[in-house]
mmCIF file of C-alpha atoms in Angstrom:
data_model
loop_
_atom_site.group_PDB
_atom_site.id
_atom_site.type_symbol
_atom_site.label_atom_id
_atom_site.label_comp_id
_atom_site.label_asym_id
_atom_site.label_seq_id
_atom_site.Cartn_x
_atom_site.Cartn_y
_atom_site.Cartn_z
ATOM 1 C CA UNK A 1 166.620 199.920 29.725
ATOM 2 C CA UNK A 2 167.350 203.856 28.793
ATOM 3 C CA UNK A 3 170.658 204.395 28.758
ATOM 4 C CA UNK A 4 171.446 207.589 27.294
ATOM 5 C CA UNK A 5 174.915 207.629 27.804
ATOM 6 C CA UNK A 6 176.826 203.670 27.462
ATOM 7 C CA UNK A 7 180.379 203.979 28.750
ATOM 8 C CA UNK A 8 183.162 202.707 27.382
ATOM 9 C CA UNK A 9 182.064 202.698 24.107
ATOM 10 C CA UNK A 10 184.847 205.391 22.569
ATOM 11 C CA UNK A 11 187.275 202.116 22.854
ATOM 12 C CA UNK A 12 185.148 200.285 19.930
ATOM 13 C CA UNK A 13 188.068 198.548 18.437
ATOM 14 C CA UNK A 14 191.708 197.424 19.683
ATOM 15 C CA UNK A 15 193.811 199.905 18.696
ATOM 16 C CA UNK A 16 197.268 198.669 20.358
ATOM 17 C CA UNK A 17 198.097 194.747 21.213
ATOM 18 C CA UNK A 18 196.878 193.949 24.191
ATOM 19 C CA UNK A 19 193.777 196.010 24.831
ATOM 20 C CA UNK A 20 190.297 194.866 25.410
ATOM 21 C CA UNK A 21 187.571 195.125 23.372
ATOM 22 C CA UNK A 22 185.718 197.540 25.982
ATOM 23 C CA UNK A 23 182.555 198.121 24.411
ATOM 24 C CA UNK A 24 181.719 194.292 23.363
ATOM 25 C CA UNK A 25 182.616 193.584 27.260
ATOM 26 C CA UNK A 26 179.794 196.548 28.295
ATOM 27 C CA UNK A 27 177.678 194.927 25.804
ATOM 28 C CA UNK A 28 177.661 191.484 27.366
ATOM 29 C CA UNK A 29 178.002 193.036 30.703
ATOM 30 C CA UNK A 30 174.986 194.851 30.089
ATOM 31 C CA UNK A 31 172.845 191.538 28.422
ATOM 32 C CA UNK A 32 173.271 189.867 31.713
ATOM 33 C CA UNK A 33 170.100 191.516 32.972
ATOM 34 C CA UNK A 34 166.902 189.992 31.593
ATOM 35 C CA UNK A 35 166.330 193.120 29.070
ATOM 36 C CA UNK A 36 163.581 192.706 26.450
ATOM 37 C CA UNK A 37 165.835 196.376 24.843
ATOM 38 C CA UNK A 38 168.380 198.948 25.190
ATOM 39 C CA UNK A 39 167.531 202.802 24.472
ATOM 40 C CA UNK A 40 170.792 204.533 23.873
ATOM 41 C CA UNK A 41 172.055 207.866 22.339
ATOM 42 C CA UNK A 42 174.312 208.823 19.292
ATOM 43 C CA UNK A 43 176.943 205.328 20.409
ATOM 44 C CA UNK A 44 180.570 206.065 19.116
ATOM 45 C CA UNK A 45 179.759 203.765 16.549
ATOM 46 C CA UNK A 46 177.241 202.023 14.007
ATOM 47 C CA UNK A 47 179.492 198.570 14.348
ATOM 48 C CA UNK A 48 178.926 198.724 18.417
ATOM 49 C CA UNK A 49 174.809 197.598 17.700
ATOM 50 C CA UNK A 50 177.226 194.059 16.249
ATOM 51 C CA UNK A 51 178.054 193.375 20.134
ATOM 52 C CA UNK A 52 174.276 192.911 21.069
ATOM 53 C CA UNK A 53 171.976 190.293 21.057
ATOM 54 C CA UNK A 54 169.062 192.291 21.551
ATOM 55 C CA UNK A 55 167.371 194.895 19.754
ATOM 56 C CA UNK A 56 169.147 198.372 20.702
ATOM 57 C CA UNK A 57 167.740 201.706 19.475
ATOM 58 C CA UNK A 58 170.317 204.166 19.052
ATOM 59 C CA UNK A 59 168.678 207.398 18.917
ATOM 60 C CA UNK A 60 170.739 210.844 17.377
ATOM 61 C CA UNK A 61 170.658 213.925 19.313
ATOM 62 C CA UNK A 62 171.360 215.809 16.050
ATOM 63 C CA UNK A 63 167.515 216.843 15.781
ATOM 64 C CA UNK A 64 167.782 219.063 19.085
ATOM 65 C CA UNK A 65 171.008 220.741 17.249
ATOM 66 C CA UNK A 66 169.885 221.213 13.931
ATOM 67 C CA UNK A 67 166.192 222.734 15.474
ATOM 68 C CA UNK A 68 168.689 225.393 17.472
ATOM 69 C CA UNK A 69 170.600 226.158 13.931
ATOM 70 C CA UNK A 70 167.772 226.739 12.304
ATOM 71 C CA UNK A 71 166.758 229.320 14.168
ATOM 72 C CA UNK A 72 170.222 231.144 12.687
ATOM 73 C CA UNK A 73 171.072 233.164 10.125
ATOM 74 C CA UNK A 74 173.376 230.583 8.315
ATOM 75 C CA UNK A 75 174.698 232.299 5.542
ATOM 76 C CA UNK A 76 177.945 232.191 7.141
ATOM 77 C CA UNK A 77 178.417 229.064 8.627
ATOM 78 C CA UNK A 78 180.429 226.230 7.638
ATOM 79 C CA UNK A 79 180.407 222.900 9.092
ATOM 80 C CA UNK A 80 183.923 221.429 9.981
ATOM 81 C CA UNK A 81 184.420 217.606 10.925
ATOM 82 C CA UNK A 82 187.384 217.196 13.761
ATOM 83 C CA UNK A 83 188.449 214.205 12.575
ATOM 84 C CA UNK A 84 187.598 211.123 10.553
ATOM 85 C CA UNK A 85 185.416 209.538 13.176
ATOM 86 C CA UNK A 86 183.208 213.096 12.787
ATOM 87 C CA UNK A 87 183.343 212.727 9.371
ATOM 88 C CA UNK A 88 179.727 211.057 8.705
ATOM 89 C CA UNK A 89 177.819 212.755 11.012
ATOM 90 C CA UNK A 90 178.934 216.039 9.859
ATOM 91 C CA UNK A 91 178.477 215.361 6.645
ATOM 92 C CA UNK A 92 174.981 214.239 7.274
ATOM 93 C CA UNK A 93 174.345 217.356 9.734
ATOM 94 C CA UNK A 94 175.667 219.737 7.498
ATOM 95 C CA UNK A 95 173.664 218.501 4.226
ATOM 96 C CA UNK A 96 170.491 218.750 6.531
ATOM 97 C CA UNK A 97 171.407 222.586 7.308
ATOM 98 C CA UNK A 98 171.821 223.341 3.398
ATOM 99 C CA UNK A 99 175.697 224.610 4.333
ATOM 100 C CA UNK A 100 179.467 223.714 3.672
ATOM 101 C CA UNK A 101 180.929 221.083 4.942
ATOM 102 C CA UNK A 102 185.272 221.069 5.533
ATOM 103 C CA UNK A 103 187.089 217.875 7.260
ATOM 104 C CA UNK A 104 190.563 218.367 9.313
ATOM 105 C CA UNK A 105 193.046 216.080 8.766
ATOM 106 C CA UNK A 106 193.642 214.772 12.775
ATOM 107 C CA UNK A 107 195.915 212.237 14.243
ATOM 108 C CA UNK A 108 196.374 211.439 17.866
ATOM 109 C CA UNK A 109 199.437 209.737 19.347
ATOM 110 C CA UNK A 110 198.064 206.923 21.031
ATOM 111 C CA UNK A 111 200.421 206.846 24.246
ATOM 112 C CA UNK A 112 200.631 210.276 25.201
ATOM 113 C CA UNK A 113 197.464 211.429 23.407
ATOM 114 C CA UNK A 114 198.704 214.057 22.114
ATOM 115 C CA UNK A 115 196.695 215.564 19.004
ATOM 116 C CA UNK A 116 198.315 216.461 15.440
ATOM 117 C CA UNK A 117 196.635 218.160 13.070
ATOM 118 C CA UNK A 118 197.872 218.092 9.434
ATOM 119 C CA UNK A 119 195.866 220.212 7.335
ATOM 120 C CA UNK A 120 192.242 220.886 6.115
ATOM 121 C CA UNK A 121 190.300 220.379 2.901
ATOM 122 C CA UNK A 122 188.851 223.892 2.201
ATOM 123 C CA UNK A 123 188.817 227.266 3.281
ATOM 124 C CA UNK A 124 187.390 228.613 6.537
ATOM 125 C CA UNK A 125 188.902 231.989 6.374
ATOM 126 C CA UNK A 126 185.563 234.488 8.107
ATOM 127 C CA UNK A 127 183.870 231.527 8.707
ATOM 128 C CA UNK A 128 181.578 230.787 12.257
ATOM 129 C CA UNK A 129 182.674 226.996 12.413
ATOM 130 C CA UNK A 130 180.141 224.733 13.816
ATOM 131 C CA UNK A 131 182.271 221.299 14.719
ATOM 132 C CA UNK A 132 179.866 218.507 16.000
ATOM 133 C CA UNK A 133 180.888 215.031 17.398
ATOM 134 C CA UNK A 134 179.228 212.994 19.522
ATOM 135 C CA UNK A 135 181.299 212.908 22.854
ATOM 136 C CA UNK A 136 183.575 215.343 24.715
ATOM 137 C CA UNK A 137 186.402 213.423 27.157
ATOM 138 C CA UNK A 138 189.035 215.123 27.393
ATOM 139 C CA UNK A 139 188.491 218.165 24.744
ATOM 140 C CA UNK A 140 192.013 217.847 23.398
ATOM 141 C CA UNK A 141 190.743 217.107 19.785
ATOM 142 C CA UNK A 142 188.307 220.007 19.831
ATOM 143 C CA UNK A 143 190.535 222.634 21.535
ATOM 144 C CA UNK A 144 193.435 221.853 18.959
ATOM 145 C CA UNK A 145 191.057 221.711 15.777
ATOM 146 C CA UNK A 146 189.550 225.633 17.408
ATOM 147 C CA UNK A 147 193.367 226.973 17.844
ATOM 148 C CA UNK A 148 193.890 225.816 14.212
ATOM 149 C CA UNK A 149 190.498 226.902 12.808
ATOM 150 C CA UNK A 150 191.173 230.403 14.106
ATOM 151 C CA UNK A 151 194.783 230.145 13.081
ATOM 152 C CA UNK A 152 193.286 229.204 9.128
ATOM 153 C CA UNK A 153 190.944 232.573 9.826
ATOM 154 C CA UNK A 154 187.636 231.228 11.249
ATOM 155 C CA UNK A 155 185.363 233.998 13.035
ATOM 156 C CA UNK A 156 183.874 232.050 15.600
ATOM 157 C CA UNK A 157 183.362 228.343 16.853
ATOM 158 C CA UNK A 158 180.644 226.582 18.253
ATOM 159 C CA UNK A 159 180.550 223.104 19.336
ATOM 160 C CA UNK A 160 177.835 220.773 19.469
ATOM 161 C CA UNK A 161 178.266 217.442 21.248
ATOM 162 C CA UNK A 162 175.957 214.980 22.742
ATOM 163 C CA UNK A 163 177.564 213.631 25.319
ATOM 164 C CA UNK A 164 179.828 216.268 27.961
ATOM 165 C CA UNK A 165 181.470 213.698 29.751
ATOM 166 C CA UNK A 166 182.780 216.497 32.489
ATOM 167 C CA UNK A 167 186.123 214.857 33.602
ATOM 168 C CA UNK A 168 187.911 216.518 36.270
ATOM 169 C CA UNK A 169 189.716 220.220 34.451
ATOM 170 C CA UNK A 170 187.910 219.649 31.218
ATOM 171 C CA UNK A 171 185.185 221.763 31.716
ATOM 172 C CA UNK A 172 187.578 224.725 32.907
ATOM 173 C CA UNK A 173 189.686 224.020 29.980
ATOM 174 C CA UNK A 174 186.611 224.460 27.457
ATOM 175 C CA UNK A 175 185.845 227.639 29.164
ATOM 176 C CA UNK A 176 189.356 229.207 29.095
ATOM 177 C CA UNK A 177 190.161 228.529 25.784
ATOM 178 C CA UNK A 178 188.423 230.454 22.583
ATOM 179 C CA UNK A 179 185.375 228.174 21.724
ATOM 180 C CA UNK A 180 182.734 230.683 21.811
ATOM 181 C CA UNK A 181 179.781 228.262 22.635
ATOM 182 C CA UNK A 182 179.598 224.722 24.081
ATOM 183 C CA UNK A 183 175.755 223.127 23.193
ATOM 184 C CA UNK A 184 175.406 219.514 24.730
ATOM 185 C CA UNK A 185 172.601 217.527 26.348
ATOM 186 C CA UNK A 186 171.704 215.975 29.587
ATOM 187 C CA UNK A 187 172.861 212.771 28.698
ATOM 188 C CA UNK A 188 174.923 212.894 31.491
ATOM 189 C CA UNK A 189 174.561 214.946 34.306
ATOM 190 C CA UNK A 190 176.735 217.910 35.721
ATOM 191 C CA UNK A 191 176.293 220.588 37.742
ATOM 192 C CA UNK A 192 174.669 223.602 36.125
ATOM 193 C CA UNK A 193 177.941 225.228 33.534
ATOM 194 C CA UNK A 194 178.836 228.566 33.189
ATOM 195 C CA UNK A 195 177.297 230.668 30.233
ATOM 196 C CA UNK A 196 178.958 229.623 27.549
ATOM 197 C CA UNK A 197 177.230 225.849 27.871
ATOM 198 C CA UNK A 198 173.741 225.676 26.651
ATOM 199 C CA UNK A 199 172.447 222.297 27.482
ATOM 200 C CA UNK A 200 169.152 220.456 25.352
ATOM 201 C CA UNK A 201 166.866 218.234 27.420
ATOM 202 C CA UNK A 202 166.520 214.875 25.535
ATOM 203 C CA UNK A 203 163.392 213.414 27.571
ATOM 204 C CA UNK A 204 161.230 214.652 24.475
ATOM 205 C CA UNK A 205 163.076 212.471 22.343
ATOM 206 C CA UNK A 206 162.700 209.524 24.936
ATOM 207 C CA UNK A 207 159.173 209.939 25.379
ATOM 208 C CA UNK A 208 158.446 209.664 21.387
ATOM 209 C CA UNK A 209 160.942 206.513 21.190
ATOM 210 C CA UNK A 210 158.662 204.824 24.001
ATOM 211 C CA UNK A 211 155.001 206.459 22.599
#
């Protein structure tokens, strides 16, 4: 089974009594079927591959955005991380484009949602930001961290995220605030976005998992 986008999988731990373990339920939801694998992208987490019984290949969209950044004039980019969860992957994605790396210190109120951000570990101050993370629900997290970035200075943001989950307003929200540019895939469809969406086709990346 492809599944390039699993759902549920952003609730990969019980953060307040009384909540379900969502992703381990999708996981034996999903095992009911007589699958020989699962083909998935980028899943919120490493620890979510401990819910299955049967071989899973998570596959990172990161090659698609680090291919477009090349392309780039980089001198004056700086990778920020959004929040702890981010903190890995940016890492990783920001060693691989030879650049600076910054991490925001983020915490969300877990009934309202509401985000707080506390502070940042280094200077962005002229900076294009490039903030990747590997889903977009509600865009709270990455609005908030752009209003501060450009607040500490920052020149321009881009985002890159692999899964756009396009919940109803989101999308308009992302457009109307000052994110510059939006890159995401097709892991999950939506109607063709305005211009400042560029979306990468991961079929390529499918085809060489299953060649």
């Amino acid at each position: 089974a492809v599944i390039p986008y699993i759902g549920y999988t952003k609730q990969d731990k019980v953060f307040r009594v009384g909540e379900s373990l969502s992703a381990k339920v999708i996981a034996k939801v999903l095992q009911t079927a007589p699958l020989r694998r699962i083909i998935a992208f980028d899943l919120h987490n490493q620890a979510i591959l401990g819910f299955f019984d049967l071989p899973v290949t998570n596959i990172s969209a990161s090659p698609l955005f680090i291919d477009h950044f090349h392309k780039l004039k980089l001198d004056n980019y700086k990778v920020v991380a959004p929040d702890s969860g981010a903190a890995k992957k940016s890492s990783t994605f920001a060693s691989t484009l030879g650049i600076d790396i910054v991490y925001i210190d983020k915490k969300r109120n877990l009934s309202t949602g509401d985000v707080l951000i506390k502070g940042i570990s280094g200077p962005v101050v002229g900076r294009d930001i490039i903030m990747i993370d590997d889903m977009v629900a509600t865009g709270s997290t990455l609005i908030e961290s752009s209003k501060y970035l450009y607040h500490q200075g920052a020149k321009s943001i881009t985002i890159a995220v692999t899964h756009f989950l396009n919940l109803p307003g989101v999308q308009e929200k992302l457009i109307k605030s000052d994110i510059e540019k939006i890159i995401t895939t097709n892991t999950v469809n939506f109607p063709l976005p305005p211009s400042k969406f560029t979306i990468f086709d991961i079929s390529p990346l499918i085809l060489k998992e299953l060649s």
